[in-house]
Coordinates of C-alpha atoms and ligand atoms in Angstrom, one line a residue:
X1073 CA -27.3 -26.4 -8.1
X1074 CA -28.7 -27.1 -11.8
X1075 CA -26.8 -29.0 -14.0
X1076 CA -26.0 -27.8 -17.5
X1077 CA -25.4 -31.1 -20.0
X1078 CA -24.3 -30.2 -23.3
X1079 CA -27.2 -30.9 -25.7
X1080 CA -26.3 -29.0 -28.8
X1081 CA -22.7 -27.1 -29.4
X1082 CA -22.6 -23.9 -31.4
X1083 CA -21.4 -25.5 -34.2
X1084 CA -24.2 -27.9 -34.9
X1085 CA -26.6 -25.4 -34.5
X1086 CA -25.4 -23.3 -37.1
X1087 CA -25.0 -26.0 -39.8
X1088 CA -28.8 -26.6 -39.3
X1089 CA -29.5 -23.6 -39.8
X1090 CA -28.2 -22.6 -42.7
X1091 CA -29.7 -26.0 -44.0
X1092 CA -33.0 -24.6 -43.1
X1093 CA -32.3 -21.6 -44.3
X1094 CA -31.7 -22.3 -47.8
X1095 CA -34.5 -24.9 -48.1
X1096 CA -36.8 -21.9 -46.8
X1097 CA -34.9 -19.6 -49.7
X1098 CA -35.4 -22.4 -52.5
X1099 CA -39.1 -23.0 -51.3
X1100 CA -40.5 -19.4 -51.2
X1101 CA -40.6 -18.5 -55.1
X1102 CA -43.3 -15.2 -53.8
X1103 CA -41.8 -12.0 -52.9
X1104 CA -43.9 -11.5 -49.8
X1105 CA -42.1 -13.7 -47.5
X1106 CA -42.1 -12.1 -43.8
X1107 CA -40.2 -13.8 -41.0
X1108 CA -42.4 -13.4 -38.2
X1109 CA -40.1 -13.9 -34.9
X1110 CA -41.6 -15.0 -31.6
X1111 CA -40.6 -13.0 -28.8
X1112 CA -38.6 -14.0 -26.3
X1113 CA -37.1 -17.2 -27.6
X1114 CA -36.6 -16.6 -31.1
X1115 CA -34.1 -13.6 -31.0
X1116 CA -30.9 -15.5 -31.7
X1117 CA -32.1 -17.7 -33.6
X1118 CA -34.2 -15.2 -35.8
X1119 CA -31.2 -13.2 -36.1
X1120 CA -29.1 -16.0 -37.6
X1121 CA -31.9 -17.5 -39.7
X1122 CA -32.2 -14.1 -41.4
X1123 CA -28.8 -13.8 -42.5
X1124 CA -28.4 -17.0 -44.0
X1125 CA -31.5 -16.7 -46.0
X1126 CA -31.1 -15.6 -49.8
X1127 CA -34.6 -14.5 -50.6
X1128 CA -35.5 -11.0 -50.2
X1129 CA -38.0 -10.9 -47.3
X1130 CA -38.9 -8.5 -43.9
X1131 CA -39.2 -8.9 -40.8
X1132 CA -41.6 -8.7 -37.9
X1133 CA -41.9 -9.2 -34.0
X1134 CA -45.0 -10.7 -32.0
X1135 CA -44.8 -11.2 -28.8
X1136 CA -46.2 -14.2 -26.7
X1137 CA -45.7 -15.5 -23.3
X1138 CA -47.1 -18.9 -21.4
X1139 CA -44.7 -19.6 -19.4
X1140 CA -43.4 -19.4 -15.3
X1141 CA -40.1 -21.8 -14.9
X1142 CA -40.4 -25.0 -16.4
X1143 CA -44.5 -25.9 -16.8
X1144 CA -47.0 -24.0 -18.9
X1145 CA -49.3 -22.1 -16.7
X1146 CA -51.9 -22.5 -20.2
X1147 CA -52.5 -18.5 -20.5
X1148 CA -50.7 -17.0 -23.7
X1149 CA -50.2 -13.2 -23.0
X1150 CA -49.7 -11.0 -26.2
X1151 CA -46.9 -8.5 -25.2
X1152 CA -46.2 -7.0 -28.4
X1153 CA -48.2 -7.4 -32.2
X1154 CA -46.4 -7.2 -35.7
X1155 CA -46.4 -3.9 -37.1
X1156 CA -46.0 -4.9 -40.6
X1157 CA -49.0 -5.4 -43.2
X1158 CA -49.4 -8.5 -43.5
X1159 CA -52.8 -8.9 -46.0
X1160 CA -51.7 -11.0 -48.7
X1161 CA -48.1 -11.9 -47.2
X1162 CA -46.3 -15.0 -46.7
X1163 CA -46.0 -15.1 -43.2
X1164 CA -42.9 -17.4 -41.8
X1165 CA -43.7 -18.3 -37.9
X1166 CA -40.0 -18.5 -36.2
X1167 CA -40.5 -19.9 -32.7
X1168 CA -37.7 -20.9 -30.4
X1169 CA -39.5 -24.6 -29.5
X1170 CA -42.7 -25.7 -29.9
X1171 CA -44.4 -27.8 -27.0
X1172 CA -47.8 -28.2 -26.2
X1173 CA -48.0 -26.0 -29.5
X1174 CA -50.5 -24.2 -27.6
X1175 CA -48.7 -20.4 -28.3
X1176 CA -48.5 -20.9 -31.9
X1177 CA -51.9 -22.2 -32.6
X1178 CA -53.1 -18.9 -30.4
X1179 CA -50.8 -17.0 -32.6
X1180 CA -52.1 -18.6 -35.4
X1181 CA -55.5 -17.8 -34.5
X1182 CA -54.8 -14.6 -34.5
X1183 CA -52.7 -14.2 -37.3
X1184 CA -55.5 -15.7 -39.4
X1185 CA -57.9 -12.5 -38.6
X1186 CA -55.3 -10.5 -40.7
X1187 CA -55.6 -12.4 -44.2
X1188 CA -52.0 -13.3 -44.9
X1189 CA -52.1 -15.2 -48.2
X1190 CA -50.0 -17.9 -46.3
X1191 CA -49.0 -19.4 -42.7
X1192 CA -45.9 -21.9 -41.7
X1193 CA -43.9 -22.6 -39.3
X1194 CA -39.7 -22.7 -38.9
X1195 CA -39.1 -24.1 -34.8
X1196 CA -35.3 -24.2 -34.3
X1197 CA -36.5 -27.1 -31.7
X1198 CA -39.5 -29.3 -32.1
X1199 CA -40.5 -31.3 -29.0
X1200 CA -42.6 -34.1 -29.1
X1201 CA -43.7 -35.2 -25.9
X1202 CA -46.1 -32.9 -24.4
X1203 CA -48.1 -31.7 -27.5
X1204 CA -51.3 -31.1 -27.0
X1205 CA -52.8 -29.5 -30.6
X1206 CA -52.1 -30.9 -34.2
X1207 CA -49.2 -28.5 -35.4
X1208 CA -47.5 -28.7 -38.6
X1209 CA -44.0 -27.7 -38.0
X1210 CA -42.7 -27.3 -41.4
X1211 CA -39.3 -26.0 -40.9
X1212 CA -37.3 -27.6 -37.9
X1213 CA -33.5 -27.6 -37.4
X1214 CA -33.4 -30.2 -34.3
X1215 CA -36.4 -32.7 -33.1
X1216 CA -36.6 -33.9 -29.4
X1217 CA -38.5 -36.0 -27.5
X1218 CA -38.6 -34.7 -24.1
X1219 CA -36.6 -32.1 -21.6
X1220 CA -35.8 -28.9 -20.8
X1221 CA -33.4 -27.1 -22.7
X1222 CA -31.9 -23.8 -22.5
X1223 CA -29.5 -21.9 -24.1
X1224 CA -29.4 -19.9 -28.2
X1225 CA -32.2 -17.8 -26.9
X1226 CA -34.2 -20.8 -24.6
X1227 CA -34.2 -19.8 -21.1
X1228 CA -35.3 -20.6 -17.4
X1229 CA -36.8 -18.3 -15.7
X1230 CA -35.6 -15.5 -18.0
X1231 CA -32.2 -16.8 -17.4
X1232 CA -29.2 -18.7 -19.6
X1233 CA -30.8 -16.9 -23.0
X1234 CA -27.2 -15.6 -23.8
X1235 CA -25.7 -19.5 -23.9
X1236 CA -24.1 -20.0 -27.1
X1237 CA -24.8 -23.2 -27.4
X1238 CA -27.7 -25.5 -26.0
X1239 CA -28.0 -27.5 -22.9
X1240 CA -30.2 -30.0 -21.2
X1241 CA -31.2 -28.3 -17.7
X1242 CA -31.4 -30.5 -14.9
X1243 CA -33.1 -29.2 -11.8
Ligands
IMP94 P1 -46.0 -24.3 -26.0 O1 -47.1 -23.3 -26.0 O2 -46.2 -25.4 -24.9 O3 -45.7 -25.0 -27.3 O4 -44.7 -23.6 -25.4 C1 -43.9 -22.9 -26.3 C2 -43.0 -22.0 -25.5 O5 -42.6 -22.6 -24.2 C3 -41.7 -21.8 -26.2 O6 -41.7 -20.7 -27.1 C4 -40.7 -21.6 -25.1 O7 -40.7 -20.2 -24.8 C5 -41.3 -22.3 -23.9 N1 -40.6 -23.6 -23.8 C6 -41.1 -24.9 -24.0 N2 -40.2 -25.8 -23.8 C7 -39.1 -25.2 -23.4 C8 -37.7 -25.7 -23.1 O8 -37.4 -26.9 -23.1 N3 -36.8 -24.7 -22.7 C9 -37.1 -23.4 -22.7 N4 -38.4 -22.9 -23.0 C10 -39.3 -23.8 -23.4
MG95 MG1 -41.0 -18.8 -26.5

């Protein structure tokens, strides 16, 4: 059976992000700020960030997928691409966790090809231990070292997404 130890209760979470969320509204003084939400992980969090930012701004989907249980298996799949115009926009990455980085700087990659004016990155979770490519994660709510969480939109195995708070999964 997999053990579930309490990493990160609700309440935590949502005091970091409304922290985040209003140095990203003080910080963005442009009015083409787009949220750009990384699918699946980001949902929850996404959908909390964008409420308790003050700044006008829209928002977009992309989908990417690298993973099968807990290890990468290094292919990034697109599974859906923003719809939104993004020439000349300030585009806001919103990620779930960032590992090996290796998804974002393919997203990045590809988001460059579009001529956004600007590109940065908000990771409810930034983990250190496995990175593999220099990544600037300007916007994070919690930092950790190593482990694998799920819960507020993380899962295993498409499972434990709809935790309300976050937990460290042991196998
Ligand atoms: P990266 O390409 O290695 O940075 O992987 C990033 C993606 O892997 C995230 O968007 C998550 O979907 C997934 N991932 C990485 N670590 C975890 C974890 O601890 N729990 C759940 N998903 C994770
Ligand atoms: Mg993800």
């Amino acid at each position: 059976m997999p053990q579930f130890i309490p990493l990160l209760s609700e309440s935590e979470i949502n005091k970091q992000v409304k922290k985040i969320a209003e140095k990203i509204s003080n910080d963005y003084k442009t009015e083409d700020l787009v949220l750009i939400g990384v699918l699946k992980g980001a949902f929850i969090f996404l959908s909390d960030l964008t409420r308790q930012i003050t700044i006008d701004h829209e928002i977009d989907l992309i989908g990417a997928s690298s993973y099968e249980g807990t290890s990468s298996t290094g292919q990034i799949v697109f599974t859906k691409q923003p719809d939104l115009e993004l020439e000349n926009r300030d585009i806001l990455l919103v990620e779930d966790i960032v590992d090996t980085g290796n998804t974002l700087l393919k997203i990045i990659e590809f988001l460059k090809l579009l001529n956004p004016r600007s590109i940065k990155i908000c990771s409810l979770i930034d983990k250190h231990e496995r990175r593999e490519v220099q990544i600037n994660v300007e916007y994070s709510c919690f930092s950790l070292d190593k482990g694998f969480i799920v819960g507020y939109g993380l899962d295993y195995n498409e499972k434990y997404r709809n935790l309300p708070a976050i937990y460290d999964l042991k196998p």
